[in-house]
Coordinates of C-alpha atoms in Angstrom, one line a residue:
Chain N
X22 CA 22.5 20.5 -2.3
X23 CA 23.5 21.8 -5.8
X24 CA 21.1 24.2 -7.6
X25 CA 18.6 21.6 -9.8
X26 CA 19.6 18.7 -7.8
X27 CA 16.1 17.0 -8.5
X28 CA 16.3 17.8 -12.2
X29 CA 19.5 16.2 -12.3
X30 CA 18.5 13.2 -10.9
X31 CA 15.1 13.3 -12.9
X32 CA 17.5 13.6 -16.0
X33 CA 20.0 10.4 -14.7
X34 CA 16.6 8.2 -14.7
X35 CA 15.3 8.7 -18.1
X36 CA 18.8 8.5 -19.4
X37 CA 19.4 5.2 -17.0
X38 CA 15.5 3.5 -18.1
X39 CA 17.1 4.4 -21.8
X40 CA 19.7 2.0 -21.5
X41 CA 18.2 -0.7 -20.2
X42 CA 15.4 -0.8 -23.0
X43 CA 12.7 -0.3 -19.5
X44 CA 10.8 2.6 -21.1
X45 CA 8.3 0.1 -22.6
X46 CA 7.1 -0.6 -19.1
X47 CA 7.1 2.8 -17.1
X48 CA 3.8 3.5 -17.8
X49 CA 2.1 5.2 -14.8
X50 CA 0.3 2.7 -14.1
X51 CA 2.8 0.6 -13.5
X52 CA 5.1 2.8 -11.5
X53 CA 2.3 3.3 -9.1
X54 CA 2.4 -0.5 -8.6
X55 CA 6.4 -0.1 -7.9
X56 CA 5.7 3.0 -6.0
X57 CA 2.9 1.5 -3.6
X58 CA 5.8 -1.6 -3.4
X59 CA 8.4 0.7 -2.1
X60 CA 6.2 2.1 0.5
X61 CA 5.3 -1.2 2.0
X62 CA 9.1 -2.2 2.1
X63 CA 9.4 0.9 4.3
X64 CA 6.0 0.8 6.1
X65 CA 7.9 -3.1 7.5
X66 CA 10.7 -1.8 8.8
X67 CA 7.9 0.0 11.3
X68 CA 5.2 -2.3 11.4
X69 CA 6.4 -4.2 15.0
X70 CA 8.1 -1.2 16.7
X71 CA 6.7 1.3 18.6
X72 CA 6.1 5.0 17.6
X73 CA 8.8 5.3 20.3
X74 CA 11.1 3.0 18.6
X75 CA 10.5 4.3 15.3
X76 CA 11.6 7.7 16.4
X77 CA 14.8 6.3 17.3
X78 CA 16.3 3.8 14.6
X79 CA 19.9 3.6 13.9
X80 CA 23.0 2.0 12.8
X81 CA 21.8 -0.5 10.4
X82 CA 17.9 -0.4 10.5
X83 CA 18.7 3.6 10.0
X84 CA 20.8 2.6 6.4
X85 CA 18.1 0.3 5.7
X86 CA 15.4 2.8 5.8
X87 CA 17.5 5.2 3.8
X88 CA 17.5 2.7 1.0
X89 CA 14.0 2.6 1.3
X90 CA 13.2 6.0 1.2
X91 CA 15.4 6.5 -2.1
X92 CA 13.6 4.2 -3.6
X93 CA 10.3 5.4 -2.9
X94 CA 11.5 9.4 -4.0
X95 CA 13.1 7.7 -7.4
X96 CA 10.0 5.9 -8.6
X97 CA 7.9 9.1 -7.4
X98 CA 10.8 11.3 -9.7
X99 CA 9.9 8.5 -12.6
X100 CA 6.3 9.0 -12.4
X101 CA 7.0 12.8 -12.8
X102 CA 9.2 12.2 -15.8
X103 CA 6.5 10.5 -17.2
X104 CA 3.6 13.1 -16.9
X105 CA 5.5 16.2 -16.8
X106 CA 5.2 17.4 -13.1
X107 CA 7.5 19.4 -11.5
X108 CA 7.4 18.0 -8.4
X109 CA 8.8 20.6 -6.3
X110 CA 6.0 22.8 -7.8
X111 CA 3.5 20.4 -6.8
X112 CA 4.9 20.1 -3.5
X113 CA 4.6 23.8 -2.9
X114 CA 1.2 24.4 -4.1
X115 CA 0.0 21.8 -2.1
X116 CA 1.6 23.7 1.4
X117 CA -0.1 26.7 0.6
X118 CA -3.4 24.6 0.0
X119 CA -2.7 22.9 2.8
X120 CA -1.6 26.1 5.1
X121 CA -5.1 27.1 4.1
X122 CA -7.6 23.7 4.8
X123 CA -5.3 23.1 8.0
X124 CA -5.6 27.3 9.7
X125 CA -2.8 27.0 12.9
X126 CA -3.8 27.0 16.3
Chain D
X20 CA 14.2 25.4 -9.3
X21 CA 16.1 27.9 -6.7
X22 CA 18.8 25.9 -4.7
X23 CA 18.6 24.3 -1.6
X24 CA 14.7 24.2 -2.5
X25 CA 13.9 20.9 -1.1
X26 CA 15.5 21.7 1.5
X27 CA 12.9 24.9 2.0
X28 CA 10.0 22.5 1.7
X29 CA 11.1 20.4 4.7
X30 CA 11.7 23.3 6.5
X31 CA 8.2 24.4 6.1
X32 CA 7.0 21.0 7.1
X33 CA 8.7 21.6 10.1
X34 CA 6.9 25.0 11.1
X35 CA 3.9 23.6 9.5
X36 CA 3.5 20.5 12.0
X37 CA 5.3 23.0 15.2
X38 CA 2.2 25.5 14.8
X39 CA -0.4 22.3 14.6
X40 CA 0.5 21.2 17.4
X41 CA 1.0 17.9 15.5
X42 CA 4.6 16.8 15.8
X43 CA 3.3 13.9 18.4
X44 CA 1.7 12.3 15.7
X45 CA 4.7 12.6 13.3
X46 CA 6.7 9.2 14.8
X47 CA 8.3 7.5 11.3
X48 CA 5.8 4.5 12.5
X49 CA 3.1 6.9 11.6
X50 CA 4.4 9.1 8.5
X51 CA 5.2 5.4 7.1
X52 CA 1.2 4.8 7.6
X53 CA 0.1 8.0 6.2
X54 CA 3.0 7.8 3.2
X55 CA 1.3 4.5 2.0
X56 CA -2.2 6.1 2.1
X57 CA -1.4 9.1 0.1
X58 CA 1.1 6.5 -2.7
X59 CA -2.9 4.3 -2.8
X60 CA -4.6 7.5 -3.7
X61 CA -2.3 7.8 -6.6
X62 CA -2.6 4.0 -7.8
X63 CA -6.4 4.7 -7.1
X64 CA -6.8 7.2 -10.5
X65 CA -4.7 4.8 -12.4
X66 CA -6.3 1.2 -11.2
X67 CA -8.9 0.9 -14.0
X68 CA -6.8 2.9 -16.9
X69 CA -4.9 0.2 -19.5
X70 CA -1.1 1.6 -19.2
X71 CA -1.6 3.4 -22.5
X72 CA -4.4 5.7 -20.8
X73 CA -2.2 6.2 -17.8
X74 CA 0.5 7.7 -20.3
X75 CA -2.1 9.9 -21.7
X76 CA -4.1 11.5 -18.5
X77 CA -4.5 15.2 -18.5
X78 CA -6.9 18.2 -17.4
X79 CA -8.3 17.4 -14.2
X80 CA -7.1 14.1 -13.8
X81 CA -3.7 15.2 -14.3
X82 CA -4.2 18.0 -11.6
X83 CA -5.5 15.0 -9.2
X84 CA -2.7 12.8 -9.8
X85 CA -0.4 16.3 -9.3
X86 CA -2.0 16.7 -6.4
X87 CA -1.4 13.2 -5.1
X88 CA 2.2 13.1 -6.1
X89 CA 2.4 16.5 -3.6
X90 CA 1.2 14.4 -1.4
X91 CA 3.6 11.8 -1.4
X92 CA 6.7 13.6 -1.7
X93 CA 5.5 15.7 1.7
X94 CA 5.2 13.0 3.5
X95 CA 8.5 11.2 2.3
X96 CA 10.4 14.7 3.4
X97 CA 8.3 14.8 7.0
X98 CA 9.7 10.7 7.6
X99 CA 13.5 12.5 6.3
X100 CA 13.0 15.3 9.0
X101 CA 12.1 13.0 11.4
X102 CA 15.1 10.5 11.1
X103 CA 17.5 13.2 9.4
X104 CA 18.2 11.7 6.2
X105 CA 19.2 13.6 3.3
X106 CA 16.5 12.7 0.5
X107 CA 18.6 13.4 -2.9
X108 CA 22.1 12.3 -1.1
X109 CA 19.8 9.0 -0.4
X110 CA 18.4 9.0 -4.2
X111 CA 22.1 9.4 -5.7
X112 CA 23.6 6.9 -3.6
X113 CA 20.9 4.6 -4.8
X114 CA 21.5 5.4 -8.2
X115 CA 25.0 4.6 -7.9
X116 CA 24.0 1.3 -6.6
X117 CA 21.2 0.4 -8.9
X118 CA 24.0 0.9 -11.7
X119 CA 26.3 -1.8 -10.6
X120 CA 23.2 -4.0 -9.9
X121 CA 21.3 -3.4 -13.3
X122 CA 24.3 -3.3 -16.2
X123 CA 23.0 -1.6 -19.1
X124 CA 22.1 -4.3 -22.0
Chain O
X28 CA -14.9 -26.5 2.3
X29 CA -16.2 -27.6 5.7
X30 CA -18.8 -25.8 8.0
X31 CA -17.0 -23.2 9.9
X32 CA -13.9 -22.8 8.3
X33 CA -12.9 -19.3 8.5
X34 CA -13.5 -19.6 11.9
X35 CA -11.4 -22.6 12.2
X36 CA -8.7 -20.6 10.9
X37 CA -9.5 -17.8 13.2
X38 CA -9.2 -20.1 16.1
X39 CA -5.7 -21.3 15.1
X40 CA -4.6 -17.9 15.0
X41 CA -5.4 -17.3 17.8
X42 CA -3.8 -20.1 19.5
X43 CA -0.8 -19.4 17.2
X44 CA -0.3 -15.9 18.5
X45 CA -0.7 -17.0 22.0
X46 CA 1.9 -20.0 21.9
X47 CA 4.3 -17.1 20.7
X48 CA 3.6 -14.6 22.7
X49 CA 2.8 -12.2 19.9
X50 CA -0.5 -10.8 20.8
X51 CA 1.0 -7.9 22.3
X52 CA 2.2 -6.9 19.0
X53 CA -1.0 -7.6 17.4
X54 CA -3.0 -4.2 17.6
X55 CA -5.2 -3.3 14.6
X56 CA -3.2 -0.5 14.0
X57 CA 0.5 -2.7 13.7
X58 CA -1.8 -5.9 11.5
X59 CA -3.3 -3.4 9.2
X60 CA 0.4 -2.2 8.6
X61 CA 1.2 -6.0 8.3
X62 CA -1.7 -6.8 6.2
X63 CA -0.1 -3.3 3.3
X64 CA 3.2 -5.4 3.3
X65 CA 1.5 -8.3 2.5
X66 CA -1.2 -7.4 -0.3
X67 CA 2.2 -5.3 -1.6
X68 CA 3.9 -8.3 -2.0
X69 CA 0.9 -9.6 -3.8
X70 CA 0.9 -6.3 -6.2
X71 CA 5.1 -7.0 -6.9
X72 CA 4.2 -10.0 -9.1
X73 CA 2.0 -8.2 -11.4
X74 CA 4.1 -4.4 -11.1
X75 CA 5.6 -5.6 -14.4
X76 CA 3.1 -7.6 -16.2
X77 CA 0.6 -6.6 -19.2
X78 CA -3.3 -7.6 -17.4
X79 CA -3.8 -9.7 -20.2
X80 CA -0.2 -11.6 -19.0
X81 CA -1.4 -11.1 -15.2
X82 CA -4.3 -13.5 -16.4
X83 CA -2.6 -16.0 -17.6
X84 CA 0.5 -16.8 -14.4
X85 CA 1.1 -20.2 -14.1
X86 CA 3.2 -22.8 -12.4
X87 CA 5.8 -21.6 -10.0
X88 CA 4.4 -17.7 -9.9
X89 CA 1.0 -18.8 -9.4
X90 CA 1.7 -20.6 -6.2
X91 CA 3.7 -17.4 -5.5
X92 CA 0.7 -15.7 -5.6
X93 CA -1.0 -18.3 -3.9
X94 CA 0.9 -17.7 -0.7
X95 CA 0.6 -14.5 -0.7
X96 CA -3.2 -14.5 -0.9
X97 CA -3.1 -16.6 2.1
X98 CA -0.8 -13.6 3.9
X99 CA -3.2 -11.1 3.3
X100 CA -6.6 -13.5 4.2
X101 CA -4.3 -14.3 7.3
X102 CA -3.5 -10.8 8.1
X103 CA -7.0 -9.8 7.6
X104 CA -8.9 -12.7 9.7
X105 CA -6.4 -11.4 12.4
X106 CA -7.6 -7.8 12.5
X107 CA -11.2 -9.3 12.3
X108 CA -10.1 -11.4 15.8
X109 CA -8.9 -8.6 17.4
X110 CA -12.2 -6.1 16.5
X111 CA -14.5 -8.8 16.5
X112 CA -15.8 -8.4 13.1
X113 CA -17.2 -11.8 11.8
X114 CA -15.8 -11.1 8.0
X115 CA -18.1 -13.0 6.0
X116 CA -21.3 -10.9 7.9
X117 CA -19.1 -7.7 7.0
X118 CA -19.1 -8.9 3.3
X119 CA -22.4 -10.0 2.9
X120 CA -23.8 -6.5 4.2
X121 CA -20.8 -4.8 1.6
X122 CA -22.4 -6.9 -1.2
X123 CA -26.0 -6.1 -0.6
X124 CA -24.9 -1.9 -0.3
X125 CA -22.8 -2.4 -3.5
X126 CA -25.9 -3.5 -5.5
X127 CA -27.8 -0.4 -4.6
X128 CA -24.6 1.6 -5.4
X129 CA -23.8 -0.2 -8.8
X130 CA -27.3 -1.1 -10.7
X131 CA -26.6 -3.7 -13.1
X132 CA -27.0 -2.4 -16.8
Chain J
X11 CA -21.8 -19.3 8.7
X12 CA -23.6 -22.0 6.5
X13 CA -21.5 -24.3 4.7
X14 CA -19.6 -23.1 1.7
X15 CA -20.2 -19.1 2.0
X16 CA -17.0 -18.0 1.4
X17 CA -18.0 -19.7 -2.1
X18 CA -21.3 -18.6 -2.4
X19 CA -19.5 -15.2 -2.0
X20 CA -17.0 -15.7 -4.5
X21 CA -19.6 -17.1 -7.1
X22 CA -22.1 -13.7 -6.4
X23 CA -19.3 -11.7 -7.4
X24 CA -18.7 -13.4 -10.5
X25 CA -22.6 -12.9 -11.0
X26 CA -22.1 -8.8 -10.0
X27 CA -19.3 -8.5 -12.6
X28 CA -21.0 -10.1 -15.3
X29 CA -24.4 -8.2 -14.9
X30 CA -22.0 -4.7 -15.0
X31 CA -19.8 -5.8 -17.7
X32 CA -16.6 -5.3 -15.4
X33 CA -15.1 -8.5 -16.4
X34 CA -12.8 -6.8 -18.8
X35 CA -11.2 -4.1 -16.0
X36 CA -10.9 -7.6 -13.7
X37 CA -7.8 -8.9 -14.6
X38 CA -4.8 -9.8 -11.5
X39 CA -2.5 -6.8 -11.9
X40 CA -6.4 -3.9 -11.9
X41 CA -7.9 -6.3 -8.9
X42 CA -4.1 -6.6 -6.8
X43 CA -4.0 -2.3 -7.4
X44 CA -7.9 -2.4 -6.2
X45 CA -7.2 -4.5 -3.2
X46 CA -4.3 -2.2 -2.3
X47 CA -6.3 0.7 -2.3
X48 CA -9.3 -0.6 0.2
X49 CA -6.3 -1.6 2.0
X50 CA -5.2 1.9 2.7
X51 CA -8.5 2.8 3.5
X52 CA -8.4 0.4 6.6
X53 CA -4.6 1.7 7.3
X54 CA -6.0 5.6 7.0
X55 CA -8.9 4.6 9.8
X56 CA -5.9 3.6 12.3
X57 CA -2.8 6.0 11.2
X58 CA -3.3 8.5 13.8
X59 CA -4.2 6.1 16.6
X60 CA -1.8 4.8 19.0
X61 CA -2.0 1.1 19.1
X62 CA -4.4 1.1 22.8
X63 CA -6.7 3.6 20.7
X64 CA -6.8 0.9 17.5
X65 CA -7.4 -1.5 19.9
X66 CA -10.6 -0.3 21.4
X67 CA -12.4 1.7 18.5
X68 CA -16.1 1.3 18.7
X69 CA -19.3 3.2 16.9
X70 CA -19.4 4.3 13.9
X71 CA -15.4 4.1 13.7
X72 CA -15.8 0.2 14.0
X73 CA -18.8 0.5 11.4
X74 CA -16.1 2.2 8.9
X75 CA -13.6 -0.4 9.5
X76 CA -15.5 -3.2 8.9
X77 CA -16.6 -2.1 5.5
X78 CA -13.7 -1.7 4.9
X79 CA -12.4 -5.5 5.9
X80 CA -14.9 -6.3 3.4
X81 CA -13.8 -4.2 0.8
X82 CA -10.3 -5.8 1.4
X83 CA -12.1 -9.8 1.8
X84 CA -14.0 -8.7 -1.8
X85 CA -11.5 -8.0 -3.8
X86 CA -9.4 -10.8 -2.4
X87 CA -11.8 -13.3 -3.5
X88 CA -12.4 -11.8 -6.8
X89 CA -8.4 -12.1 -7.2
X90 CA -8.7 -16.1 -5.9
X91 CA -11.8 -15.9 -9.0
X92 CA -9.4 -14.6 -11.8
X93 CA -6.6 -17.1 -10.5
X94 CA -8.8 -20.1 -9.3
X95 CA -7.0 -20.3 -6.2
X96 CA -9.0 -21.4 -3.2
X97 CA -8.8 -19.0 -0.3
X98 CA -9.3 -21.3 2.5
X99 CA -7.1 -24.2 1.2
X100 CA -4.3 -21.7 0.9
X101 CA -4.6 -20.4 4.3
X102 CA -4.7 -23.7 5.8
X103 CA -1.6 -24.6 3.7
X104 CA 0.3 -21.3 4.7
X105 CA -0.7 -22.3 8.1
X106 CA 0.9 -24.8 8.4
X107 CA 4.2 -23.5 6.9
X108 CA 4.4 -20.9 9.3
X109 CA 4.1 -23.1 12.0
X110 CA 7.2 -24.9 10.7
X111 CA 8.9 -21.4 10.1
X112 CA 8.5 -20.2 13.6
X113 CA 8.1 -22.9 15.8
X114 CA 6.5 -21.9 19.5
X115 CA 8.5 -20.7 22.4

């Protein structure tokens, strides 16, 4: 992964809502609602299997849940856009908050 | 943002669970589960707001829906880990085909 | 609406899963993941709509919606078979603590 | 359950709203984001559990769930309010679909 990788993509989504005249309805709120859709179309690809079988997708169920994932991490990078988090920064503030509320065994 | 940061983060993850004791929990099945919890306690500080309000959050909401956000993207990388997908090679190849699906105007 | 309805419908469901053979698929855990698909699917046709538009659906989306409704009352009455929790006793009790929660103005 | 209580349910919520001047935050899209949230709450009770565990909660566990069924059967009906859709008559009419859809073994 290139140096900024997120930020680029972050950057290709504004520009890519831009041309499409889509701004007008990427409010928060609304992206949640995409967001929260996204999850659920990743959440059935799991729903019927087994933790076992979940742990061991491939070939095309695997692709499938790639596309799913990407979808999920590009509305989360639109939401960002939108209220100015860094989302890596978020990310790693929320480890060490985590690192502390969770101590190790 | 260093390089390969993301990258960092899921590494982390991986300790993080390893010294918890908790990678037995961690099937896709169940990251999927806890993913769509953590994306309804986002939509849950924007449910009430008109969309205009949910463009304008800040202070201590804003560090909630931060926090949330976190929260989300953690448990997107954790499902990655666990199936080995590459999150932004995922996000660009879904960009690529979003563009030939949605033509700009 | 006849005496006993809700329960008729339980009943059916039951027989329905039986006649399939999907009851061993039909833990809480796997219909409460069924149930997120299905109330997401409800949340996709309003993602993009103004509330004052989501008010006013009509026609072809409103019986759209209208099946998805019955998805998610399906998909709840299910869990409610499986834990036997009689829903309407469950709501009643929810109503009467919401009141003490919420005075009126 | 008496005759009509799914309605006399639905017609005490319209009453609730009314007496808290909620009317105006109750439109589709706010009550489908609502209903997604008490829908996570029941999916948070059962994310860790394997499916025998989800199967055979009891105690105050089952107490939690419940509420939260009714949470998710509230705000269902107050969606089926907004819309004037019938709950039960949709049900019966998805029913029968699916029975069509996947015919027994």
């Amino acid at each position: 992964m290139s140096k900024d990788t997120l930020t680029n993509i972050q950057n290709q989504l504004v520009e890519f809502s831009k041309a499409r005249d889509w701004e007008k309805y990427h409010s928060p709120k609304n992206l949640s609602m995409a967001l929260s859709v996204e999850v659920a179309e990743l959440v059935e690809h799991f729903q019927w299997l087994t933790e076992e079988e979940s742990r061991n997708i491939n070939g095309q169920k695997l692709n499938e849940v790639k596309e799913e994932v990407a979808d999920v991490l590009l509305y989360l990078l639109q939401i960002c856009n939108q209220l100015n988090i860094d989302p890596v920064d978020a990310a790693k503030q929320k480890l060490l908050k985590n690192a502390v509320k969770y101590p190790p065994r």
